[in-house]
Amino acid sequence: MAYTRNNAWDNNGTFQNTSLLWYAKGVGIMQTRALDDLNSWWFFAAIHGEYLNETNYPGWGSIPGPPQVPTTPLPSKSIQDSYWNQCQHQSWYFPPWHRGYLLALEAQIRAAVVSLGGPKNWALPYWNYLGPNNQYKMPPAFAQQTLPDGSPNPLFVEARYGPQNDGDIFIPIPPVSEQCQDNTLYTGSNPNTPRPGYGGPNTGFSHSGRLSGNLESNPHNQVHVDVGGQAPQGNVWGLMSDPGLAALDPIFYLHHANIDRMWAEWNAKGNSNPTASNWLNGPAAVGQREFIMPMPDCNAWVYTPAQVNSLSQLNYEYADLSSPAPTQPVAFDATTRRLTRLGLPPTVVAQGDRMDNENSLELVGTHDGTISLKSSGARVQLRLAPEVNQQVISSFAATSEGTLPDQVYLELENVRGAQDAYKLTVNVNGQTAGTVALFGLRRASMEDGQHGGQGLTFVLDVTEIIDNLHMNNALDVDSLDVRITPNNSISEDANISVGRISIYRQSYQ
Amino acid sequence: MIENARIRSRIVASVLLICIIAWTIILVNPAPLMFHAHHLVTYSGASRSSFPIILLLRQLAYLVLGWVIMLSAMMSPTLIESIQHVAERSFKRQRGRAIGLFIIGYVTVWIVTNSAILLIMLSISLLELPSHHLIIGVSIIAFLWQCSPIKQRSLNRAHNHRELAAFGLAADLDTLYFGITHGSWCISSCWALMLFPMVLPQGHVAAMATMTFLIVSERLEAPKTPTWHLRFPGKLIQISIAQTQILFSSQLLKQE
Ligand SMILES: [Cu+2]
């Protein structure tokens, strides 16, 4: 049987949309199960990430309900070790791991729905916040305290504060965008694809990822932080803002269904997933944990990226996979736009020369020293090494010889902090470089966590800003003016710091 | 994270070369290493008599050389990630200098610690305990340390690739300091495993190879919550098996 995942905004995103009504009832059933039941809502949330050992918030015992989150009975240590805290972020495994996670949760909910006499072909709805009209708002069914029959609504969550921390849940567009859909490389970079690529960086044997892929950065991370937000007072943040809480909120799976739909759409446009065996065989092939999910029949499903590589291998589809064949080869877009910006005829760069040199990443300048971020943000002078900056400048002259000028990136390195629910907008010489969401920051900053306390690194493509500076003869300078502005006031206890800000060049020569 | 593939492959090639050279020396002529192995026990007798200063200096130089060879053989593969971090975070023209400072910091803490351990061992040997007491003692300490939360904490800290300044003196000091801190966490996690082969009356080389396998394997694991637990070189074996399977199945696919 092929299942179709429909838009959560069908029937105005209310309980008139039966997919949502049955989802609510299925979530309700999973929530009645105990924490140590592999088929429970709580167990599934812990598969993504948990804070059961912490006493204060975000410890699961101090989450303001609903939902009332249990902290006992714990499953055995070996069950915890094989299932919990599996989520793959800052890695090229991000899309396939979450695809399998959704399939397992969907199977669980479907079994619950069928047990209640619901449709046998129920499938998870998706929330396309980038869709037309009101879809940027959370579907209204999630804000109802009760179901149509008057019973409590399992989709209602107290700790969901929104982008302005006032409980109004919507996705601000921009900065959230579907720009990543124009990427043409899963891992790596080219004129259409900024580093580290659409799906994320190859995290190698050590699994020491610090960079999110482009799909993961925006929209994924931003939507998490926008929906979750921070409580107006106190040091409580929304469930969706933190990977160790996020999957407790039923909106999580609709958000990820949309991310999964975007990945499928990206593939349908003709973009390919990695063919490297280390990706296809999953992290187990590099000695990491295997991807494993509990299925409703009480069996464990162990899977690899190769098994969830394309929708055609799987038993579901999306109602809207708007993927018209591009009218012109996508590869032309970014290059043509850039040449136009530089006042050059589009013919100047031969197609064969458009692949960048992935080996050429080189530091151009930095702001050294840790910046501690308060609500007022920060403004620093980023010092450029003159001899490297000269190479960037001279790369503009090389355009006449048929190669593109350097691609330039700004990095916020070793960003650390105790709270995730913030977004930072970065400006360079008065021009917006982009916005980053700190989803995952707390876990990446824990010294005994997966990242060993080195925090997260954010990369922004600032090529357009550098192009503009060049066109205004303002690139031959010693420093750049960098501003960081938080989207909301930063709580005292958040302790957010940026270890270093850097500019890197990547040459096409 | 592999950011710059060319830097990565150069680092991997150089490190493997150094590692292979060190192992070749050890296999061909393990004399420098033998020094503080069983010589240690007989050393106590000599040290009490008047010892010619020249001979002592020569012995010391030999000793340090032995340590450097041992470090190159056993620890160099664990430095790939950190060296790459240093290289990528430095200006191109300063990469060599930065890597050099990192290694100087790293090796210096090892030499200081080794000297301290040697002094302790010498004083113990003055007690003229039967040599098997030493072996048993070191084995017990090594085993306990290996299972301890401190061991896990040290492994975790060795994964922390901190920010490094890029300009001027601050850049030099940061990389040197990174070498020292990284070296300290390495020592804290590996000292017992490195000491163990040295006190064995025989079979040093086999023991060293085993310990190297264990050390490299542990470093490939992601950080974990520090607790008491048994540690096995599972990771490297897992990787080897999985990679062999991949290789094998891709060969099969080609034949089809
Ligand atoms: Cu997510």
PDB file of N, CA, C and O in Angstrom, chain B residues 131-186:
ATOM      1  N   SER B 131      61.150  -8.143  40.359  1.00  0.00           N
ATOM      2  CA  SER B 131      60.627  -7.458  39.179  1.00  0.00           C
ATOM      3  C   SER B 131      59.164  -7.800  38.908  1.00  0.00           C
ATOM      4  O   SER B 131      58.424  -6.995  38.373  1.00  0.00           O
ATOM      5  N   HIS B 132      58.730  -8.988  39.318  1.00  0.00           N
ATOM      6  CA  HIS B 132      57.331  -9.303  39.022  1.00  0.00           C
ATOM      7  C   HIS B 132      56.376  -8.459  39.857  1.00  0.00           C
ATOM      8  O   HIS B 132      55.254  -8.215  39.473  1.00  0.00           O
ATOM      9  N   HIS B 133      56.837  -7.947  41.006  1.00  0.00           N
ATOM     10  CA  HIS B 133      55.997  -7.025  41.780  1.00  0.00           C
ATOM     11  C   HIS B 133      55.696  -5.770  40.976  1.00  0.00           C
ATOM     12  O   HIS B 133      54.577  -5.260  40.977  1.00  0.00           O
ATOM     13  N   LEU B 134      56.749  -5.275  40.338  1.00  0.00           N
ATOM     14  CA  LEU B 134      56.602  -4.073  39.508  1.00  0.00           C
ATOM     15  C   LEU B 134      55.587  -4.334  38.394  1.00  0.00           C
ATOM     16  O   LEU B 134      54.679  -3.530  38.147  1.00  0.00           O
ATOM     17  N   ILE B 135      55.735  -5.482  37.732  1.00  0.00           N
ATOM     18  CA  ILE B 135      54.830  -5.795  36.626  1.00  0.00           C
ATOM     19  C   ILE B 135      53.392  -5.878  37.118  1.00  0.00           C
ATOM     20  O   ILE B 135      52.480  -5.274  36.542  1.00  0.00           O
ATOM     21  N   ILE B 136      53.205  -6.581  38.228  1.00  0.00           N
ATOM     22  CA  ILE B 136      51.848  -6.736  38.753  1.00  0.00           C
ATOM     23  C   ILE B 136      51.285  -5.386  39.175  1.00  0.00           C
ATOM     24  O   ILE B 136      50.163  -5.021  38.832  1.00  0.00           O
ATOM     25  N   GLY B 137      52.124  -4.600  39.881  1.00  0.00           N
ATOM     26  CA  GLY B 137      51.676  -3.277  40.339  1.00  0.00           C
ATOM     27  C   GLY B 137      51.236  -2.404  39.172  1.00  0.00           C
ATOM     28  O   GLY B 137      50.133  -1.852  39.169  1.00  0.00           O
ATOM     29  N   VAL B 138      52.115  -2.295  38.167  1.00  0.00           N
ATOM     30  CA  VAL B 138      51.799  -1.446  37.015  1.00  0.00           C
ATOM     31  C   VAL B 138      50.553  -1.970  36.292  1.00  0.00           C
ATOM     32  O   VAL B 138      49.692  -1.191  35.875  1.00  0.00           O
ATOM     33  N   SER B 139      50.432  -3.294  36.174  1.00  0.00           N
ATOM     34  CA  SER B 139      49.264  -3.850  35.488  1.00  0.00           C
ATOM     35  C   SER B 139      47.983  -3.474  36.211  1.00  0.00           C
ATOM     36  O   SER B 139      46.991  -3.084  35.585  1.00  0.00           O
ATOM     37  N   ILE B 140      47.988  -3.574  37.533  1.00  0.00           N
ATOM     38  CA  ILE B 140      46.782  -3.242  38.290  1.00  0.00           C
ATOM     39  C   ILE B 140      46.433  -1.766  38.128  1.00  0.00           C
ATOM     40  O   ILE B 140      45.293  -1.408  37.819  1.00  0.00           O
ATOM     41  N   ILE B 141      47.461  -0.908  38.284  1.00  0.00           N
ATOM     42  CA  ILE B 141      47.207   0.532  38.137  1.00  0.00           C
ATOM     43  C   ILE B 141      46.689   0.831  36.731  1.00  0.00           C
ATOM     44  O   ILE B 141      45.713   1.550  36.550  1.00  0.00           O
ATOM     45  N   ALA B 142      47.339   0.239  35.725  1.00  0.00           N
ATOM     46  CA  ALA B 142      46.938   0.488  34.343  1.00  0.00           C
ATOM     47  C   ALA B 142      45.499   0.052  34.123  1.00  0.00           C
ATOM     48  O   ALA B 142      44.701   0.760  33.494  1.00  0.00           O
ATOM     49  N   PHE B 143      45.136  -1.099  34.674  1.00  0.00           N
ATOM     50  CA  PHE B 143      43.788  -1.612  34.476  1.00  0.00           C
ATOM     51  C   PHE B 143      42.758  -0.701  35.143  1.00  0.00           C
ATOM     52  O   PHE B 143      41.747  -0.337  34.541  1.00  0.00           O
ATOM     53  N   LEU B 144      43.038  -0.319  36.410  1.00  0.00           N
ATOM     54  CA  LEU B 144      42.101   0.555  37.128  1.00  0.00           C
ATOM     55  C   LEU B 144      41.933   1.881  36.391  1.00  0.00           C
ATOM     56  O   LEU B 144      40.825   2.381  36.207  1.00  0.00           O
ATOM     57  N   TRP B 145      43.048   2.454  35.984  1.00  0.00           N
ATOM     58  CA  TRP B 145      42.998   3.744  35.285  1.00  0.00           C
ATOM     59  C   TRP B 145      42.166   3.613  34.005  1.00  0.00           C
ATOM     60  O   TRP B 145      41.338   4.456  33.689  1.00  0.00           O
ATOM     61  N   GLN B 146      42.401   2.517  33.318  1.00  0.00           N
ATOM     62  CA  GLN B 146      41.728   2.272  32.053  1.00  0.00           C
ATOM     63  C   GLN B 146      40.201   2.250  32.221  1.00  0.00           C
ATOM     64  O   GLN B 146      39.471   2.678  31.338  1.00  0.00           O
ATOM     65  N   CYS B 147      39.708   1.764  33.352  1.00  0.00           N
ATOM     66  CA  CYS B 147      38.260   1.641  33.571  1.00  0.00           C
ATOM     67  C   CYS B 147      37.664   2.878  34.235  1.00  0.00           C
ATOM     68  O   CYS B 147      36.453   2.973  34.404  1.00  0.00           O
ATOM     69  N   SER B 148      38.505   3.838  34.613  1.00  0.00           N
ATOM     70  CA  SER B 148      38.021   4.920  35.476  1.00  0.00           C
ATOM     71  C   SER B 148      37.332   6.039  34.702  1.00  0.00           C
ATOM     72  O   SER B 148      37.544   6.216  33.508  1.00  0.00           O
ATOM     73  N   PRO B 149      36.483   6.804  35.410  1.00  0.00           N
ATOM     74  CA  PRO B 149      35.855   7.969  34.775  1.00  0.00           C
ATOM     75  C   PRO B 149      36.880   9.035  34.370  1.00  0.00           C
ATOM     76  O   PRO B 149      36.642   9.755  33.398  1.00  0.00           O
ATOM     77  N   ILE B 150      38.011   9.110  35.101  1.00  0.00           N
ATOM     78  CA  ILE B 150      39.030  10.117  34.736  1.00  0.00           C
ATOM     79  C   ILE B 150      39.536   9.839  33.332  1.00  0.00           C
ATOM     80  O   ILE B 150      39.744  10.736  32.529  1.00  0.00           O
ATOM     81  N   LYS B 151      39.701   8.551  33.050  1.00  0.00           N
ATOM     82  CA  LYS B 151      40.142   8.141  31.716  1.00  0.00           C
ATOM     83  C   LYS B 151      39.163   8.655  30.651  1.00  0.00           C
ATOM     84  O   LYS B 151      39.565   9.239  29.648  1.00  0.00           O
ATOM     85  N   GLN B 152      37.854   8.440  30.896  1.00  0.00           N
ATOM     86  CA  GLN B 152      36.849   8.880  29.924  1.00  0.00           C
ATOM     87  C   GLN B 152      36.850  10.402  29.798  1.00  0.00           C
ATOM     88  O   GLN B 152      36.764  10.940  28.707  1.00  0.00           O
ATOM     89  N   ARG B 153      36.985  11.070  30.947  1.00  0.00           N
ATOM     90  CA  ARG B 153      36.999  12.536  30.907  1.00  0.00           C
ATOM     91  C   ARG B 153      38.176  13.015  30.063  1.00  0.00           C
ATOM     92  O   ARG B 153      38.034  13.928  29.240  1.00  0.00           O
ATOM     93  N   SER B 154      39.330  12.388  30.216  1.00  0.00           N
ATOM     94  CA  SER B 154      40.506  12.797  29.449  1.00  0.00           C
ATOM     95  C   SER B 154      40.297  12.565  27.960  1.00  0.00           C
ATOM     96  O   SER B 154      40.642  13.403  27.133  1.00  0.00           O
ATOM     97  N   LEU B 155      39.701  11.416  27.628  1.00  0.00           N
ATOM     98  CA  LEU B 155      39.405  11.139  26.216  1.00  0.00           C
ATOM     99  C   LEU B 155      38.472  12.215  25.663  1.00  0.00           C
ATOM    100  O   LEU B 155      38.659  12.714  24.553  1.00  0.00           O
ATOM    101  N   ASN B 156      37.456  12.575  26.447  1.00  0.00           N
ATOM    102  CA  ASN B 156      36.505  13.599  26.008  1.00  0.00           C
ATOM    103  C   ASN B 156      37.203  14.927  25.740  1.00  0.00           C
ATOM    104  O   ASN B 156      36.971  15.571  24.720  1.00  0.00           O
ATOM    105  N   ARG B 157      38.083  15.329  26.686  1.00  0.00           N
ATOM    106  CA  ARG B 157      38.757  16.628  26.547  1.00  0.00           C
ATOM    107  C   ARG B 157      39.666  16.651  25.321  1.00  0.00           C
ATOM    108  O   ARG B 157      39.876  17.694  24.721  1.00  0.00           O
ATOM    109  N   ALA B 158      40.194  15.492  24.973  1.00  0.00           N
ATOM    110  CA  ALA B 158      41.081  15.439  23.811  1.00  0.00           C
ATOM    111  C   ALA B 158      40.297  15.659  22.508  1.00  0.00           C
ATOM    112  O   ALA B 158      40.882  15.846  21.457  1.00  0.00           O
ATOM    113  N   HIS B 159      38.957  15.648  22.594  1.00  0.00           N
ATOM    114  CA  HIS B 159      38.140  15.922  21.405  1.00  0.00           C
ATOM    115  C   HIS B 159      37.808  17.404  21.264  1.00  0.00           C
ATOM    116  O   HIS B 159      37.188  17.813  20.296  1.00  0.00           O
ATOM    117  N   ASN B 160      38.158  18.180  22.277  1.00  0.00           N
ATOM    118  CA  ASN B 160      37.794  19.595  22.251  1.00  0.00           C
ATOM    119  C   ASN B 160      38.809  20.389  21.434  1.00  0.00           C
ATOM    120  O   ASN B 160      39.915  20.652  21.882  1.00  0.00           O
ATOM    121  N   HIS B 161      38.412  20.758  20.239  1.00  0.00           N
ATOM    122  CA  HIS B 161      39.281  21.560  19.390  1.00  0.00           C
ATOM    123  C   HIS B 161      38.937  23.022  19.593  1.00  0.00           C
ATOM    124  O   HIS B 161      37.999  23.528  19.002  1.00  0.00           O
ATOM    125  N   ARG B 162      39.706  23.660  20.460  1.00  0.00           N
ATOM    126  CA  ARG B 162      39.381  25.021  20.864  1.00  0.00           C
ATOM    127  C   ARG B 162      39.722  26.036  19.778  1.00  0.00           C
ATOM    128  O   ARG B 162      40.439  25.744  18.833  1.00  0.00           O
ATOM    129  N   GLU B 163      39.199  27.252  19.976  1.00  0.00           N
ATOM    130  CA  GLU B 163      39.489  28.333  19.031  1.00  0.00           C
ATOM    131  C   GLU B 163      40.947  28.747  19.153  1.00  0.00           C
ATOM    132  O   GLU B 163      41.524  28.682  20.226  1.00  0.00           O
ATOM    133  N   LEU B 164      41.525  29.186  18.037  1.00  0.00           N
ATOM    134  CA  LEU B 164      42.928  29.593  18.003  1.00  0.00           C
ATOM    135  C   LEU B 164      43.003  30.979  17.380  1.00  0.00           C
ATOM    136  O   LEU B 164      42.359  31.233  16.373  1.00  0.00           O
ATOM    137  N   ALA B 165      43.795  31.854  17.978  1.00  0.00           N
ATOM    138  CA  ALA B 165      44.003  33.165  17.364  1.00  0.00           C
ATOM    139  C   ALA B 165      44.802  32.972  16.075  1.00  0.00           C
ATOM    140  O   ALA B 165      45.534  31.996  15.935  1.00  0.00           O
ATOM    141  N   ALA B 166      44.639  33.896  15.127  1.00  0.00           N
ATOM    142  CA  ALA B 166      45.327  33.745  13.844  1.00  0.00           C
ATOM    143  C   ALA B 166      46.476  34.726  13.676  1.00  0.00           C
ATOM    144  O   ALA B 166      47.378  34.496  12.881  1.00  0.00           O
ATOM    145  N   PHE B 167      46.420  35.845  14.410  1.00  0.00           N
ATOM    146  CA  PHE B 167      47.416  36.895  14.197  1.00  0.00           C
ATOM    147  C   PHE B 167      48.465  36.937  15.302  1.00  0.00           C
ATOM    148  O   PHE B 167      48.142  36.752  16.484  1.00  0.00           O
ATOM    149  N   GLY B 168      49.722  37.200  14.899  1.00  0.00           N
ATOM    150  CA  GLY B 168      50.779  37.587  15.820  1.00  0.00           C
ATOM    151  C   GLY B 168      51.133  36.600  16.906  1.00  0.00           C
ATOM    152  O   GLY B 168      50.972  35.385  16.760  1.00  0.00           O
ATOM    153  N   LEU B 169      51.622  37.167  18.010  1.00  0.00           N
ATOM    154  CA  LEU B 169      52.081  36.374  19.136  1.00  0.00           C
ATOM    155  C   LEU B 169      50.950  35.520  19.703  1.00  0.00           C
ATOM    156  O   LEU B 169      51.163  34.369  20.107  1.00  0.00           O
ATOM    157  N   ALA B 170      49.744  36.096  19.718  1.00  0.00           N
ATOM    158  CA  ALA B 170      48.588  35.363  20.255  1.00  0.00           C
ATOM    159  C   ALA B 170      48.408  34.043  19.512  1.00  0.00           C
ATOM    160  O   ALA B 170      48.086  33.015  20.116  1.00  0.00           O
ATOM    161  N   ALA B 171      48.640  34.054  18.196  1.00  0.00           N
ATOM    162  CA  ALA B 171      48.494  32.835  17.402  1.00  0.00           C
ATOM    163  C   ALA B 171      49.510  31.788  17.852  1.00  0.00           C
ATOM    164  O   ALA B 171      49.181  30.623  18.079  1.00  0.00           O
ATOM    165  N   ASP B 172      50.786  32.225  18.022  1.00  0.00           N
ATOM    166  CA  ASP B 172      51.838  31.296  18.451  1.00  0.00           C
ATOM    167  C   ASP B 172      51.516  30.718  19.825  1.00  0.00           C
ATOM    168  O   ASP B 172      51.615  29.515  20.053  1.00  0.00           O
ATOM    169  N   LEU B 173      51.148  31.603  20.750  1.00  0.00           N
ATOM    170  CA  LEU B 173      50.876  31.149  22.108  1.00  0.00           C
ATOM    171  C   LEU B 173      49.686  30.195  22.137  1.00  0.00           C
ATOM    172  O   LEU B 173      49.694  29.192  22.847  1.00  0.00           O
ATOM    173  N   ASP B 174      48.664  30.508  21.335  1.00  0.00           N
ATOM    174  CA  ASP B 174      47.471  29.652  21.314  1.00  0.00           C
ATOM    175  C   ASP B 174      47.780  28.242  20.819  1.00  0.00           C
ATOM    176  O   ASP B 174      47.316  27.261  21.388  1.00  0.00           O
ATOM    177  N   THR B 175      48.573  28.141  19.738  1.00  0.00           N
ATOM    178  CA  THR B 175      48.857  26.801  19.216  1.00  0.00           C
ATOM    179  C   THR B 175      49.763  26.035  20.167  1.00  0.00           C
ATOM    180  O   THR B 175      49.565  24.837  20.399  1.00  0.00           O
ATOM    181  N   LEU B 176      50.738  26.758  20.770  1.00  0.00           N
ATOM    182  CA  LEU B 176      51.611  26.117  21.750  1.00  0.00           C
ATOM    183  C   LEU B 176      50.777  25.608  22.923  1.00  0.00           C
ATOM    184  O   LEU B 176      50.910  24.452  23.360  1.00  0.00           O
ATOM    185  N   TYR B 177      49.891  26.467  23.396  1.00  0.00           N
ATOM    186  CA  TYR B 177      49.039  26.127  24.532  1.00  0.00           C
ATOM    187  C   TYR B 177      48.103  24.960  24.177  1.00  0.00           C
ATOM    188  O   TYR B 177      47.876  24.059  24.977  1.00  0.00           O
ATOM    189  N   PHE B 178      47.596  24.988  22.955  1.00  0.00           N
ATOM    190  CA  PHE B 178      46.739  23.882  22.500  1.00  0.00           C
ATOM    191  C   PHE B 178      47.535  22.581  22.511  1.00  0.00           C
ATOM    192  O   PHE B 178      47.043  21.536  22.948  1.00  0.00           O
ATOM    193  N   GLY B 179      48.803  22.640  22.065  1.00  0.00           N
ATOM    194  CA  GLY B 179      49.661  21.453  22.094  1.00  0.00           C
ATOM    195  C   GLY B 179      49.849  20.944  23.513  1.00  0.00           C
ATOM    196  O   GLY B 179      49.773  19.740  23.774  1.00  0.00           O
ATOM    197  N   ILE B 180      50.072  21.877  24.444  1.00  0.00           N
ATOM    198  CA  ILE B 180      50.304  21.491  25.836  1.00  0.00           C
ATOM    199  C   ILE B 180      49.034  20.883  26.448  1.00  0.00           C
ATOM    200  O   ILE B 180      49.073  19.812  27.050  1.00  0.00           O
ATOM    201  N   THR B 181      47.885  21.563  26.267  1.00  0.00           N
ATOM    202  CA  THR B 181      46.649  21.027  26.869  1.00  0.00           C
ATOM    203  C   THR B 181      46.266  19.712  26.210  1.00  0.00           C
ATOM    204  O   THR B 181      45.928  18.745  26.885  1.00  0.00           O
ATOM    205  N   HIS B 182      46.370  19.667  24.890  1.00  0.00           N
ATOM    206  CA  HIS B 182      46.013  18.432  24.201  1.00  0.00           C
ATOM    207  C   HIS B 182      46.935  17.300  24.668  1.00  0.00           C
ATOM    208  O   HIS B 182      46.481  16.196  24.957  1.00  0.00           O
ATOM    209  N   GLY B 183      48.239  17.613  24.761  1.00  0.00           N
ATOM    210  CA  GLY B 183      49.202  16.626  25.236  1.00  0.00           C
ATOM    211  C   GLY B 183      48.861  16.158  26.639  1.00  0.00           C
ATOM    212  O   GLY B 183      48.929  14.962  26.944  1.00  0.00           O
ATOM    213  N   SER B 184      48.471  17.094  27.501  1.00  0.00           N
ATOM    214  CA  SER B 184      48.155  16.724  28.883  1.00  0.00           C
ATOM    215  C   SER B 184      46.972  15.764  28.943  1.00  0.00           C
ATOM    216  O   SER B 184      46.998  14.784  29.693  1.00  0.00           O
ATOM    217  N   TRP B 185      45.933  16.043  28.151  1.00  0.00           N
ATOM    218  CA  TRP B 185      44.774  15.133  28.159  1.00  0.00           C
ATOM    219  C   TRP B 185      45.135  13.774  27.568  1.00  0.00           C
ATOM    220  O   TRP B 185      44.652  12.741  28.016  1.00  0.00           O
ATOM    221  N   CYS B 186      46.031  13.802  26.552  1.00  0.00           N
ATOM    222  CA  CYS B 186      46.509  12.547  25.970  1.00  0.00           C
ATOM    223  C   CYS B 186      47.243  11.719  27.010  1.00  0.00           C
ATOM    224  O   CYS B 186      47.026  10.520  27.141  1.00  0.00           O
TER     225      CYS B 186
END
